[in-house]
Amino acid sequence: MPLTLLVGACIRVTLTSGSDIEGLVYTYDVYSGVVALISALTSDDLPDLQNIVGASPSVGGGRQRAQIHLVKAANIKAVEVLAPADATDGETKGAFVMPEVRAVDTSVVEARKQRALIQAQERAQRIGVGVSDKAQSIFEALSRTLPCRWSRDSIIVLDEVSIEPPYSVDSCRELQPASFSLQRVKKVLQGELSRLDRVAASA
């Protein structure tokens, strides 16, 4: 039976990992493929909360604190209906004290998104397009010591020196007149080329 038809029913799901979860189907999101199951919180679920006031599975009046399990439908191997939805209306749902759902600070979410985009762009800038594996290895080696970026198939170091194919010491040229970085970059490049040659020879 589709999970969309089990909202409100009590079910037991067997996961691909072999574990079982029993609970009331609170909702099922068809877009993400995630089902939310509500189950009673037991004493075993509260080992670290014994000193918190009110941290008890029972809150009186026969009501139980609830926990919510979010399960990917793709990870469900089998579903057993313990009680249909029409048998769990009202009383079963009312027997739980639902966890508090707080508002999401959208500014925090937006900040995380922007950070992720910047990090993705930085990673993309570190990958040369249409360059050889050796060229990428040289870039990675140089970038451990000096700030580097790609400009087409040239490696730009410190925004002052360009290293063009075939990425040898003689391929280095100044981008700015009277730059003091050229000799430094050549020295670092020569050291990294020698190291890469030793690694290739020992492989």
Tab-separated table of C-alpha atoms in Angstrom:
chain	number	residue	atom	x	y	z
A	1	MET	CA	0.000	0.000	0.000
A	2	PRO	CA	1.395	3.448	-0.879
A	3	LEU	CA	2.636	5.443	2.102
A	4	THR	CA	0.398	8.343	1.081
A	5	LEU	CA	-2.588	6.167	2.008
A	6	LEU	CA	-1.164	5.276	5.420
A	7	VAL	CA	-1.144	8.758	6.948
A	8	GLY	CA	-2.736	8.420	10.382
A	9	ALA	CA	-2.184	4.659	10.574
A	10	CYS	CA	0.064	2.870	13.049
A	11	ILE	CA	2.672	0.856	11.196
A	12	ARG	CA	5.884	-1.080	11.670
A	13	VAL	CA	8.585	-0.535	9.077
A	14	THR	CA	11.541	-2.830	8.539
A	15	LEU	CA	14.561	-0.983	7.210
A	16	THR	CA	17.175	-2.281	4.819
A	17	SER	CA	19.577	-2.201	7.786
A	18	GLY	CA	17.401	-4.825	9.489
A	19	SER	CA	16.052	-2.598	12.283
A	20	ASP	CA	12.337	-1.983	12.921
A	21	ILE	CA	10.505	1.234	13.766
A	22	GLU	CA	6.907	1.374	14.994
A	23	GLY	CA	4.871	4.525	14.984
A	24	LEU	CA	1.998	6.609	13.757
A	25	VAL	CA	2.407	7.906	10.210
A	26	TYR	CA	2.329	11.669	10.731
A	27	THR	CA	2.966	12.617	7.121
A	28	TYR	CA	4.674	11.489	3.947
A	29	ASP	CA	6.418	13.872	1.557
A	30	VAL	CA	6.297	12.464	-1.954
A	31	TYR	CA	8.882	14.948	-3.264
A	32	SER	CA	11.675	14.056	-0.825
A	33	GLY	CA	10.461	10.501	-0.287
A	34	VAL	CA	10.535	10.904	3.500
A	35	VAL	CA	7.944	9.519	5.934
A	36	ALA	CA	7.542	10.951	9.442
A	37	LEU	CA	6.634	8.433	12.144
A	38	ILE	CA	5.552	9.415	15.669
A	39	SER	CA	6.312	7.052	18.514
A	40	ALA	CA	6.242	7.297	22.312
A	41	LEU	CA	9.427	8.393	24.043
A	42	THR	CA	10.563	5.760	26.540
A	43	SER	CA	12.906	5.894	29.516
A	44	ASP	CA	15.587	4.283	27.365
A	45	ASP	CA	15.459	7.319	25.087
A	46	LEU	CA	16.280	9.687	27.947
A	47	PRO	CA	19.584	8.466	29.437
A	48	ASP	CA	21.151	11.931	29.375
A	49	LEU	CA	18.094	13.866	30.532
A	50	GLN	CA	17.506	12.465	34.016
A	51	ASN	CA	18.489	15.704	35.721
A	52	ILE	CA	16.216	17.879	33.597
A	53	VAL	CA	12.932	18.849	35.244
A	54	GLY	CA	10.084	17.157	33.464
A	55	ALA	CA	12.341	14.890	31.416
A	56	SER	CA	10.047	11.927	31.871
A	57	PRO	CA	8.370	9.811	29.190
A	58	SER	CA	4.985	10.461	30.817
A	59	VAL	CA	3.541	13.947	31.249
A	60	GLY	CA	0.389	12.914	33.087
A	61	GLY	CA	-3.148	12.320	31.951
A	62	GLY	CA	-2.042	9.227	30.101
A	63	ARG	CA	-0.161	11.339	27.567
A	64	GLN	CA	3.316	10.414	26.341
A	65	ARG	CA	6.149	12.529	25.079
A	66	ALA	CA	6.648	11.844	21.399
A	67	GLN	CA	9.650	11.430	19.186
A	68	ILE	CA	9.614	11.776	15.423
A	69	HIS	CA	11.498	9.437	13.103
A	70	LEU	CA	12.246	10.735	9.598
A	71	VAL	CA	12.757	7.734	7.328
A	72	LYS	CA	13.668	7.670	3.657
A	73	ALA	CA	11.161	5.505	1.820
A	74	ALA	CA	14.022	4.056	-0.208
A	75	ASN	CA	15.417	2.568	3.015
A	76	ILE	CA	12.171	0.754	3.886
A	77	LYS	CA	12.161	-2.946	3.062
A	78	ALA	CA	8.739	-3.877	4.448
A	79	VAL	CA	5.657	-2.203	5.953
A	80	GLU	CA	3.193	-3.820	8.361
A	81	VAL	CA	-0.032	-2.012	9.252
A	82	LEU	CA	-0.704	-2.410	12.979
A	83	ALA	CA	-3.830	-0.244	13.063
A	84	PRO	CA	-5.531	1.510	10.147
A	85	ALA	CA	-5.981	5.266	10.093
A	86	ASP	CA	-9.693	5.126	10.958
A	87	ALA	CA	-8.812	3.228	14.145
A	88	THR	CA	-6.231	5.765	15.318
A	89	ASP	CA	-8.168	8.984	14.860
A	90	GLY	CA	-8.198	11.413	17.752
A	91	GLU	CA	-7.336	9.220	20.727
A	92	THR	CA	-4.012	7.918	19.436
A	93	LYS	CA	-2.844	11.291	18.154
A	94	GLY	CA	-3.986	13.007	21.325
A	95	ALA	CA	-1.999	10.572	23.443
A	96	PHE	CA	1.235	12.223	22.347
A	97	VAL	CA	2.834	15.494	23.362
A	98	MET	CA	4.461	16.564	20.137
A	99	PRO	CA	8.011	17.982	20.122
A	100	GLU	CA	8.055	21.732	19.779
A	101	VAL	CA	8.520	22.873	16.189
A	102	ARG	CA	10.302	26.195	16.141
A	103	ALA	CA	10.426	28.759	13.375
A	104	VAL	CA	13.439	28.560	11.092
A	105	ASP	CA	15.606	31.670	10.889
A	106	THR	CA	15.700	32.141	7.116
A	107	SER	CA	18.640	34.544	7.393
A	108	VAL	CA	20.754	31.727	8.849
A	109	VAL	CA	19.679	29.393	6.046
A	110	GLU	CA	20.508	32.053	3.453
A	111	ALA	CA	23.933	32.675	5.023
A	112	ARG	CA	24.704	28.948	4.911
A	113	LYS	CA	23.627	28.807	1.288
A	114	GLN	CA	25.857	31.738	0.359
A	115	ARG	CA	28.826	30.171	2.165
A	116	ALA	CA	28.231	26.898	0.339
A	117	LEU	CA	28.066	28.714	-3.014
A	118	ILE	CA	31.306	30.575	-2.323
A	119	GLN	CA	33.041	27.351	-1.302
A	120	ALA	CA	31.756	25.611	-4.441
A	121	GLN	CA	33.019	28.460	-6.615
A	122	GLU	CA	36.419	28.342	-4.913
A	123	ARG	CA	36.643	24.594	-5.513
A	124	ALA	CA	35.655	25.075	-9.167
A	125	GLN	CA	38.336	27.727	-9.637
A	126	ARG	CA	40.933	25.221	-8.479
A	127	ILE	CA	40.112	22.804	-11.305
A	128	GLY	CA	41.673	23.552	-14.676
A	129	VAL	CA	39.487	23.075	-17.759
A	130	GLY	CA	41.066	21.118	-20.583
A	131	VAL	CA	44.442	20.803	-18.846
A	132	SER	CA	46.527	17.678	-18.358
A	133	ASP	CA	46.755	15.684	-15.146
A	134	LYS	CA	50.333	16.884	-14.754
A	135	ALA	CA	49.224	20.517	-15.045
A	136	GLN	CA	46.581	19.963	-12.356
A	137	SER	CA	49.158	18.264	-10.128
A	138	ILE	CA	51.482	21.250	-10.539
A	139	PHE	CA	48.638	23.603	-9.644
A	140	GLU	CA	47.741	21.599	-6.536
A	141	ALA	CA	51.364	21.470	-5.452
A	142	LEU	CA	51.896	25.215	-5.912
A	143	SER	CA	48.628	26.142	-4.218
A	144	ARG	CA	49.791	24.479	-1.004
A	145	THR	CA	52.425	27.190	-0.712
A	146	LEU	CA	51.184	30.143	-2.775
A	147	PRO	CA	47.756	31.565	-3.721
A	148	CYS	CA	46.914	30.231	-7.195
A	149	ARG	CA	44.057	30.368	-9.671
A	150	TRP	CA	43.423	29.234	-13.214
A	151	SER	CA	43.099	31.610	-16.162
A	152	ARG	CA	42.176	29.352	-19.051
A	153	ASP	CA	45.181	27.020	-19.235
A	154	SER	CA	47.572	29.323	-17.352
A	155	ILE	CA	48.292	29.207	-13.635
A	156	ILE	CA	48.177	32.646	-12.041
A	157	VAL	CA	50.271	32.891	-8.870
A	158	LEU	CA	49.878	35.789	-6.414
A	159	ASP	CA	48.111	37.649	-9.266
A	160	GLU	CA	51.610	38.665	-10.325
A	161	VAL	CA	53.086	35.699	-12.168
A	162	SER	CA	51.643	33.560	-14.955
A	163	ILE	CA	52.817	30.003	-15.606
A	164	GLU	CA	51.864	28.900	-19.105
A	165	PRO	CA	52.102	25.463	-20.750
A	166	PRO	CA	54.249	23.398	-20.521
A	167	TYR	CA	54.449	24.733	-16.916
A	168	SER	CA	58.222	24.789	-16.664
A	169	VAL	CA	60.391	27.361	-14.921
A	170	ASP	CA	61.009	28.996	-18.305
A	171	SER	CA	57.211	29.323	-18.745
A	172	CYS	CA	56.939	31.854	-15.907
A	173	ARG	CA	56.385	35.480	-16.790
A	174	GLU	CA	55.590	38.625	-14.865
A	175	LEU	CA	52.103	40.087	-15.102
A	176	GLN	CA	53.161	43.312	-13.412
A	177	PRO	CA	56.341	45.313	-14.087
A	178	ALA	CA	59.010	45.216	-11.397
A	179	SER	CA	57.328	42.307	-9.624
A	180	PHE	CA	59.431	40.783	-6.870
A	181	SER	CA	57.488	37.508	-7.011
A	182	LEU	CA	58.905	36.023	-10.210
A	183	GLN	CA	62.070	34.557	-8.714
A	184	ARG	CA	60.171	33.295	-5.682
A	185	VAL	CA	57.596	31.534	-7.874
A	186	LYS	CA	60.329	30.038	-10.070
A	187	LYS	CA	62.110	28.651	-7.021
A	188	VAL	CA	58.932	27.115	-5.594
A	189	LEU	CA	57.942	25.740	-9.011
A	190	GLN	CA	61.344	24.132	-9.521
A	191	GLY	CA	61.098	22.445	-6.139
A	192	GLU	CA	57.595	21.123	-6.837
A	193	LEU	CA	58.563	19.890	-10.327
A	194	SER	CA	61.509	17.997	-8.847
A	195	ARG	CA	59.266	16.479	-6.174
A	196	LEU	CA	56.648	15.416	-8.743
A	197	ASP	CA	59.368	13.846	-10.889
A	198	ARG	CA	60.615	11.843	-7.897
A	199	VAL	CA	57.089	10.659	-7.117
A	200	ALA	CA	56.537	9.624	-10.755
A	201	ALA	CA	59.872	7.780	-10.839
A	202	SER	CA	59.047	5.801	-7.701
A	203	ALA	CA	55.525	4.867	-8.849
